[in-house]
Amino acid sequence: MAAADTGVCIPDPAALMKTPMGPDAPLPDAVAAQLDAAVRAALPFAAAPGIIAGVQTPEGRWTAAYGIADPETGRAMQTGLHTRIGSLTKTFTGTLLMQLADSGALSLDDPISAYVEDIPNGERISLRMLANMTSGLPNYTLTDAFWADFAADSGRVYTPEDLLSYIATEPPLFEPGARFDYSNTNTVLLGMVIEQVTGQPIGDTLRTEIIEPLGLGATVWPGRSADLPEPLARGFTLQGDDVSPDAPLEATFWNPSWGWTAGEMISTLDDLLVYGQALASGQGLLSEAAQAERLASIPANGGYGIGLVCAGGWIGHTGSLPGYNTTLYHDANSATTVVVQANSDIPAGDCGDMDVLPDNSEDAVCATPATRVFIALSSALGNEFVQPSAD
């Protein structure tokens, strides 16, 4: 998920932190028509039954839905439907970590060995390294053992300890801090630290420290449950056993506990538009000092910081898990937040050996559906996003 080298990614952090929340008023018809046209032009290259999209600017808000939420019934996609948001969960986990560091309950430079035993290089891996993906710990979701178990039983409930067991015999990829490597293992470990420091389940802390303060009434931490609140969009994937490009699997109720604090949350468009503004500015979430430190954790020319990405002035994260794909970014230059949700994680375009649909066109760069539509919207807004190397 390394960002492109596009110069200084956040030119004025102080101004970003003072950006007011955008109004609920609709954007002018001409702007709405331009955004709608951008989405419609991208849809043929987005392998999803349906798309939900929203843009929040200092002048107002635009939201729209396209396609189908439930192919079996033909129910149309709507802007208020719940979807799984995958690795956007990492931004929530990173926010809790910064809150605890700001309060003095922990230090970002604490070693993970102070909280979790038997982690390779644990005495030299700091919480900061876990948060910015430089720990060198392998990603449990890339192990053969995990995928065998996941494919065999999509309803299985995983504990954090279960997830760590998949890398118990895997050697570190590199020395702590040596370089970037995106790993779900890092954010699972941070979730374990947060639970230990707060003395309560992570879902409770998310609710009291982020969800309730921001009024995110439709955002959910499912815990061990595979339920998805109504109204919902049904999700489809080409991941798993017994799947072929001609017959994607429905993954709506696959248990997301395998993602835990790295990827199991649920939300809606309106909530994510509010959250995206708060994530970028820190307002309602972090003190100015803590938000300044978080923004400073991002490499100057773009890349991965403490649970968030910056690329070309766009600050946020993507999220994918079987059945769903979400993109949330805030443009620091124009104070514009863009959210796209898709009820598919299937890539499209020139995707090499990746599984794609039979009607896939290779006349486009490979992208997941939400990212495809987001790039189109970012271009229409005047700051085209340069896609990170991993979704």
Coordinates of C-alpha atoms in Angstrom, one line a residue:
M1 CA 0.0 0.0 0.0
A2 CA 3.0 2.3 -0.5
A3 CA 1.9 5.6 -2.0
A4 CA 3.4 7.2 -5.1
D5 CA 6.2 9.8 -4.9
T6 CA 4.1 12.9 -5.6
G7 CA 6.0 15.6 -3.7
V8 CA 5.0 16.8 -0.2
C9 CA 1.8 14.9 0.6
I10 CA 0.4 17.2 3.2
P11 CA 1.6 20.8 2.4
D12 CA -0.1 22.5 5.4
P13 CA -0.9 20.1 8.3
A14 CA -2.0 23.0 10.6
A15 CA -4.6 24.2 8.1
L16 CA -5.8 20.6 7.6
M17 CA -6.4 20.2 11.3
K18 CA -8.6 23.4 11.4
T19 CA -10.8 22.4 8.4
P20 CA -14.4 22.7 9.4
M21 CA -16.9 19.9 8.8
G22 CA -18.7 20.3 5.4
P23 CA -22.4 21.1 5.3
D24 CA -25.2 18.7 4.5
A25 CA -26.5 20.9 1.7
P26 CA -26.5 19.3 -1.8
L27 CA -23.8 20.3 -4.2
P28 CA -24.9 22.4 -7.3
D29 CA -26.6 20.4 -10.0
A30 CA -23.7 21.0 -12.4
V31 CA -21.2 19.6 -10.0
A32 CA -23.5 16.6 -9.2
A33 CA -23.8 15.9 -12.9
Q34 CA -20.1 15.9 -13.4
L35 CA -19.6 13.5 -10.5
D36 CA -22.4 11.2 -11.8
A37 CA -20.8 11.1 -15.2
A38 CA -17.4 10.2 -13.8
V39 CA -18.9 7.2 -11.9
R40 CA -20.9 6.0 -14.9
A41 CA -17.8 6.1 -17.1
A42 CA -16.0 4.0 -14.6
L43 CA -18.7 1.4 -14.0
P44 CA -17.9 -0.8 -17.0
F45 CA -14.5 -1.3 -15.5
A46 CA -15.7 -2.0 -12.0
A47 CA -16.5 -5.7 -11.4
A48 CA -19.3 -5.2 -8.8
P49 CA -23.1 -5.6 -8.9
G50 CA -23.5 -2.2 -7.2
I51 CA -21.6 1.0 -6.1
I52 CA -22.3 3.5 -3.4
A53 CA -20.5 6.9 -3.8
G54 CA -20.3 10.1 -1.8
V55 CA -18.4 13.4 -2.0
Q56 CA -18.3 16.0 0.8
T57 CA -16.8 19.4 0.0
P58 CA -16.8 22.7 1.9
E59 CA -19.8 23.7 -0.3
G60 CA -22.0 20.6 0.3
R61 CA -22.5 16.9 -0.2
W62 CA -23.3 14.6 -3.1
T63 CA -24.3 10.9 -2.7
A64 CA -25.6 8.3 -5.2
A65 CA -26.0 4.6 -5.6
Y66 CA -25.7 2.5 -8.8
G67 CA -26.6 -1.0 -9.7
I68 CA -27.8 -3.9 -7.6
A69 CA -27.6 -4.6 -3.9
D70 CA -29.1 -8.1 -4.2
P71 CA -28.8 -9.8 -7.6
E72 CA -31.2 -12.6 -6.5
T73 CA -34.1 -10.2 -6.0
G74 CA -33.0 -7.3 -8.2
R75 CA -33.1 -5.0 -5.2
A76 CA -31.4 -1.7 -6.2
M77 CA -28.3 -0.4 -4.4
Q78 CA -29.1 2.5 -2.0
T79 CA -26.9 5.0 -0.3
G80 CA -27.9 3.9 3.3
L81 CA -26.9 0.3 3.0
H82 CA -24.4 -1.4 5.4
T83 CA -21.3 -2.9 3.9
R84 CA -18.1 -4.4 5.5
I85 CA -15.3 -1.9 5.3
G86 CA -12.3 -4.2 5.7
S87 CA -8.9 -2.5 6.3
L88 CA -10.5 0.9 6.9
T89 CA -10.8 -0.7 10.4
K90 CA -7.0 0.0 10.7
T91 CA -7.7 3.7 10.8
F92 CA -9.9 3.2 13.8
T93 CA -7.3 1.1 15.6
G94 CA -4.6 3.6 14.8
T95 CA -6.9 6.4 16.2
L96 CA -7.3 4.5 19.5
L97 CA -3.6 3.9 19.7
M98 CA -2.9 7.7 19.3
Q99 CA -5.6 8.5 22.0
L100 CA -3.8 6.2 24.5
A101 CA -0.4 7.6 23.6
D102 CA -1.8 11.2 24.0
S103 CA -3.2 10.3 27.5
G104 CA 0.1 8.8 28.6
A105 CA -1.4 5.3 29.0
L106 CA 1.3 4.0 26.6
S107 CA 4.2 5.2 24.5
L108 CA 4.4 4.6 20.7
D109 CA 8.0 3.6 21.4
D110 CA 7.1 0.9 23.8
P111 CA 8.2 -2.5 22.6
I112 CA 5.5 -5.0 21.8
S113 CA 7.2 -7.5 24.1
A114 CA 6.0 -5.3 27.0
Y115 CA 2.4 -6.4 26.1
V116 CA 2.6 -9.6 24.1
E117 CA 5.0 -12.4 24.6
D118 CA 6.9 -14.6 22.1
I119 CA 6.8 -12.2 19.2
P120 CA 10.0 -12.5 17.1
N121 CA 12.2 -9.4 17.6
G122 CA 9.5 -8.3 20.1
E123 CA 12.0 -6.3 22.3
R124 CA 13.0 -4.3 19.2
I125 CA 9.6 -3.8 17.5
S126 CA 7.9 -0.7 18.8
L127 CA 4.2 0.0 18.7
R128 CA 5.1 2.8 16.3
M129 CA 6.6 0.2 13.9
L130 CA 3.5 -1.9 14.1
A131 CA 1.3 1.1 13.3
N132 CA 3.4 2.2 10.3
M133 CA 4.0 -1.3 9.0
T134 CA 7.7 -1.4 9.4
S135 CA 7.9 -4.2 12.0
G136 CA 9.1 -7.0 9.6
L137 CA 6.5 -9.4 10.9
P138 CA 4.9 -11.6 8.3
N139 CA 1.2 -11.2 7.4
Y140 CA -0.8 -14.1 8.7
T141 CA -3.4 -13.8 5.9
L142 CA -0.7 -14.6 3.4
T143 CA 0.2 -18.0 5.0
D144 CA -0.9 -21.2 3.3
A145 CA -2.2 -22.5 6.6
F146 CA -4.5 -19.6 7.1
W147 CA -6.0 -19.8 3.6
A148 CA -6.5 -23.5 3.9
D149 CA -8.5 -23.0 7.1
F150 CA -10.4 -20.0 5.8
A151 CA -11.4 -21.7 2.6
A152 CA -12.5 -24.8 4.4
D153 CA -14.8 -22.9 6.8
S154 CA -15.9 -19.3 6.0
G155 CA -18.0 -19.3 9.2
R156 CA -15.1 -20.0 11.5
V157 CA -14.7 -17.7 14.5
Y158 CA -11.0 -16.6 15.1
T159 CA -9.5 -15.1 18.2
P160 CA -6.4 -12.8 18.0
E161 CA -4.3 -15.7 19.4
D162 CA -5.6 -17.9 16.6
L163 CA -4.4 -15.4 14.1
L164 CA -1.0 -15.0 15.6
S165 CA -0.6 -18.8 15.6
Y166 CA -0.3 -18.7 11.8
I167 CA 3.0 -16.9 12.0
A168 CA 4.4 -18.7 15.0
T169 CA 7.0 -20.5 13.0
E170 CA 7.5 -17.9 10.3
P171 CA 10.7 -15.9 10.4
P172 CA 10.7 -12.1 10.3
L173 CA 10.9 -10.6 6.8
F174 CA 13.5 -8.0 7.8
E175 CA 15.0 -6.2 10.7
P176 CA 12.6 -4.0 12.7
G177 CA 12.2 -0.5 11.1
A178 CA 14.2 -1.4 8.0
R179 CA 11.4 -0.9 5.5
F180 CA 7.7 -1.0 4.9
D181 CA 5.7 -4.2 4.5
Y182 CA 1.9 -4.2 4.8
S183 CA 0.8 -6.8 7.4
N184 CA -2.5 -7.5 9.1
T185 CA -0.4 -9.0 11.9
N186 CA 0.7 -5.6 13.0
T187 CA -2.8 -4.2 13.5
V188 CA -4.0 -7.3 15.3
L189 CA -1.1 -6.9 17.8
L190 CA -2.1 -3.3 18.3
G191 CA -5.7 -4.4 19.1
M192 CA -4.3 -6.7 21.7
V193 CA -2.3 -3.9 23.2
I194 CA -5.3 -1.6 23.3
E195 CA -7.4 -4.2 25.1
Q196 CA -4.7 -4.8 27.6
V197 CA -4.2 -1.1 28.4
T198 CA -7.9 -0.2 28.5
G199 CA -8.9 -3.4 30.3
Q200 CA -12.0 -3.8 28.2
P201 CA -13.0 -5.4 24.8
I202 CA -11.9 -3.4 21.8
G203 CA -15.5 -3.0 20.6
D204 CA -16.4 -1.1 23.8
T205 CA -13.5 1.2 23.3
L206 CA -14.3 1.9 19.7
R207 CA -17.9 2.7 20.7
T208 CA -17.0 5.1 23.5
E209 CA -14.0 6.8 22.0
I210 CA -14.9 7.1 18.3
I211 CA -18.3 5.8 17.2
E212 CA -20.4 7.7 19.8
P213 CA -18.4 11.0 19.9
L214 CA -18.7 11.3 16.1
G215 CA -22.3 10.2 16.0
L216 CA -21.6 7.2 13.8
G217 CA -24.9 5.5 14.5
A218 CA -24.7 3.0 11.7
T219 CA -21.0 1.9 12.3
V220 CA -20.6 -1.5 13.9
W221 CA -17.9 -3.6 15.5
P222 CA -19.3 -7.1 14.9
G223 CA -16.9 -9.0 17.2
R224 CA -17.4 -12.7 16.7
S225 CA -20.7 -12.3 14.8
A226 CA -21.1 -12.8 11.1
D227 CA -24.3 -10.7 11.1
L228 CA -24.6 -7.6 8.9
P229 CA -27.2 -5.1 10.0
E230 CA -30.2 -4.3 7.8
P231 CA -30.5 -2.7 5.4
L232 CA -27.5 -4.3 3.7
A233 CA -25.8 -4.9 0.3
R234 CA -25.0 -8.6 -0.4
G235 CA -21.4 -9.1 -1.3
F236 CA -19.7 -11.3 -3.9
T237 CA -16.2 -12.7 -4.3
L238 CA -13.9 -14.9 -6.4
Q239 CA -12.0 -16.0 -3.3
G240 CA -12.5 -19.4 -1.7
D241 CA -12.9 -23.0 -2.7
D242 CA -15.5 -24.1 -5.3
V243 CA -15.5 -20.8 -7.0
S244 CA -15.1 -20.0 -10.7
P245 CA -15.2 -16.7 -12.7
D246 CA -18.6 -17.7 -14.0
A247 CA -20.0 -18.1 -10.6
P248 CA -18.8 -15.7 -7.9
L249 CA -19.6 -16.8 -4.3
E250 CA -21.8 -14.8 -2.1
A251 CA -19.8 -13.8 1.0
T252 CA -22.3 -11.6 2.8
F253 CA -22.3 -13.6 6.0
W254 CA -18.8 -15.0 6.0
N255 CA -17.4 -14.4 9.5
P256 CA -15.1 -11.4 9.5
S257 CA -13.4 -12.2 12.8
W258 CA -10.3 -13.3 10.9
G259 CA -9.7 -9.6 10.3
W260 CA -10.3 -8.4 13.9
T261 CA -8.7 -5.0 14.5
A262 CA -7.1 -5.1 11.0
G263 CA -10.4 -5.4 9.1
E264 CA -13.8 -6.5 10.5
M265 CA -15.8 -3.3 10.9
I266 CA -19.1 -2.4 9.2
S267 CA -20.4 1.1 8.2
T268 CA -22.5 3.2 5.8
L269 CA -21.8 6.0 3.4
D270 CA -23.1 8.9 5.6
D271 CA -21.0 7.7 8.6
L272 CA -17.9 7.3 6.5
L273 CA -18.2 10.8 5.1
V274 CA -18.3 12.2 8.6
Y275 CA -15.5 9.9 9.8
G276 CA -13.3 10.7 6.8
Q277 CA -13.3 14.4 7.6
A278 CA -12.5 13.7 11.3
L279 CA -9.8 11.2 10.4
A280 CA -8.0 13.8 8.3
S281 CA -8.4 16.8 10.7
G282 CA -8.4 14.9 14.0
Q283 CA -11.4 17.0 15.1
G284 CA -13.5 15.0 17.6
L285 CA -10.9 12.3 17.8
L286 CA -7.5 13.6 18.8
S287 CA -5.8 16.6 20.4
E288 CA -4.0 18.9 17.9
A289 CA -0.7 17.7 19.2
A290 CA -1.7 14.0 18.7
Q291 CA -3.1 14.7 15.3
A292 CA 0.0 16.6 14.3
E293 CA 2.2 13.7 15.4
R294 CA 0.0 11.3 13.4
L295 CA 0.2 13.3 10.2
A296 CA 4.0 13.7 10.7
S297 CA 4.3 9.9 10.8
I298 CA 3.5 9.8 7.1
P299 CA 6.6 10.1 4.9
A300 CA 6.9 13.6 3.5
N301 CA 6.4 12.5 -0.1
G302 CA 3.5 10.1 0.8
G303 CA 3.2 6.6 2.1
Y304 CA 2.0 4.8 5.3
G305 CA 1.8 6.5 8.7
I306 CA 0.1 5.5 11.9
G307 CA -2.9 3.6 10.5
L308 CA -3.5 5.8 7.5
V309 CA -2.1 6.5 4.0
C310 CA -1.3 9.6 2.1
A311 CA -0.9 9.7 -1.7
G312 CA -0.9 13.0 -3.7
G313 CA -2.6 14.9 -0.9
W314 CA -5.3 12.2 -0.4
I315 CA -5.4 11.0 3.2
G316 CA -7.3 7.8 4.2
H317 CA -7.3 4.1 3.5
T318 CA -8.8 1.3 1.4
G319 CA -10.5 -1.8 2.6
S320 CA -11.1 -5.2 1.0
L321 CA -12.4 -8.5 2.3
P322 CA -14.4 -11.2 0.5
G323 CA -17.5 -9.6 -0.9
Y324 CA -16.8 -6.0 -0.2
N325 CA -14.4 -3.2 -1.2
T326 CA -14.3 0.4 0.3
T327 CA -12.2 3.4 -0.4
L328 CA -12.2 6.5 1.9
Y329 CA -9.9 9.5 1.2
H330 CA -9.8 13.2 2.1
D331 CA -8.0 15.7 -0.2
A332 CA -5.9 18.0 2.0
N333 CA -5.8 20.6 -0.7
S334 CA -9.5 21.0 -1.3
A335 CA -11.0 19.8 2.0
T336 CA -12.9 17.2 0.0
T337 CA -13.8 13.7 1.3
V338 CA -14.7 10.9 -1.1
V339 CA -16.1 7.5 -0.1
V340 CA -16.9 4.6 -2.4
Q341 CA -18.4 1.3 -1.3
A342 CA -18.8 -1.8 -3.6
N343 CA -20.5 -5.1 -2.9
S344 CA -17.6 -7.0 -4.5
D345 CA -13.9 -7.3 -4.0
I346 CA -13.3 -8.6 -7.5
P347 CA -10.6 -6.8 -9.5
A348 CA -10.9 -5.8 -13.1
G349 CA -8.5 -4.6 -15.8
D350 CA -5.1 -5.8 -16.7
C351 CA -4.7 -8.0 -13.6
G352 CA -2.2 -10.6 -14.7
D353 CA -2.8 -14.0 -13.0
M354 CA -5.5 -12.6 -10.6
D355 CA -9.0 -14.1 -10.9
V356 CA -11.4 -11.8 -12.9
L357 CA -14.9 -12.1 -14.4
P358 CA -15.3 -13.6 -17.9
D359 CA -16.2 -10.3 -19.4
N360 CA -13.2 -8.5 -17.9
S361 CA -11.6 -5.9 -20.2
E362 CA -7.8 -5.5 -20.0
D363 CA -8.0 -2.0 -21.4
A364 CA -7.5 -0.5 -17.9
V365 CA -5.1 -0.7 -15.0
C366 CA -6.0 -3.4 -12.6
A367 CA -8.2 -2.1 -9.7
T368 CA -10.8 -3.2 -7.3
P369 CA -14.2 -1.7 -7.9
A370 CA -14.3 1.0 -5.2
T371 CA -10.8 2.1 -6.1
R372 CA -11.7 2.3 -9.8
V373 CA -14.7 4.6 -9.1
F374 CA -12.7 6.6 -6.5
I375 CA -10.0 7.3 -9.1
A376 CA -12.6 8.5 -11.5
L377 CA -14.2 10.8 -8.9
S378 CA -10.8 12.2 -7.9
S379 CA -10.1 13.1 -11.5
A380 CA -13.4 14.8 -11.8
L381 CA -12.6 16.8 -8.7
G382 CA -9.3 18.0 -10.2
N383 CA -6.8 15.9 -8.2
E384 CA -6.5 12.5 -9.8
F385 CA -5.4 9.9 -7.3
V386 CA -2.3 7.8 -8.1
Q387 CA -3.3 4.3 -7.1
P388 CA -1.0 2.7 -4.4
S389 CA 0.8 -0.5 -5.4
A390 CA -1.4 -2.7 -3.3
D391 CA -5.1 -2.4 -2.5

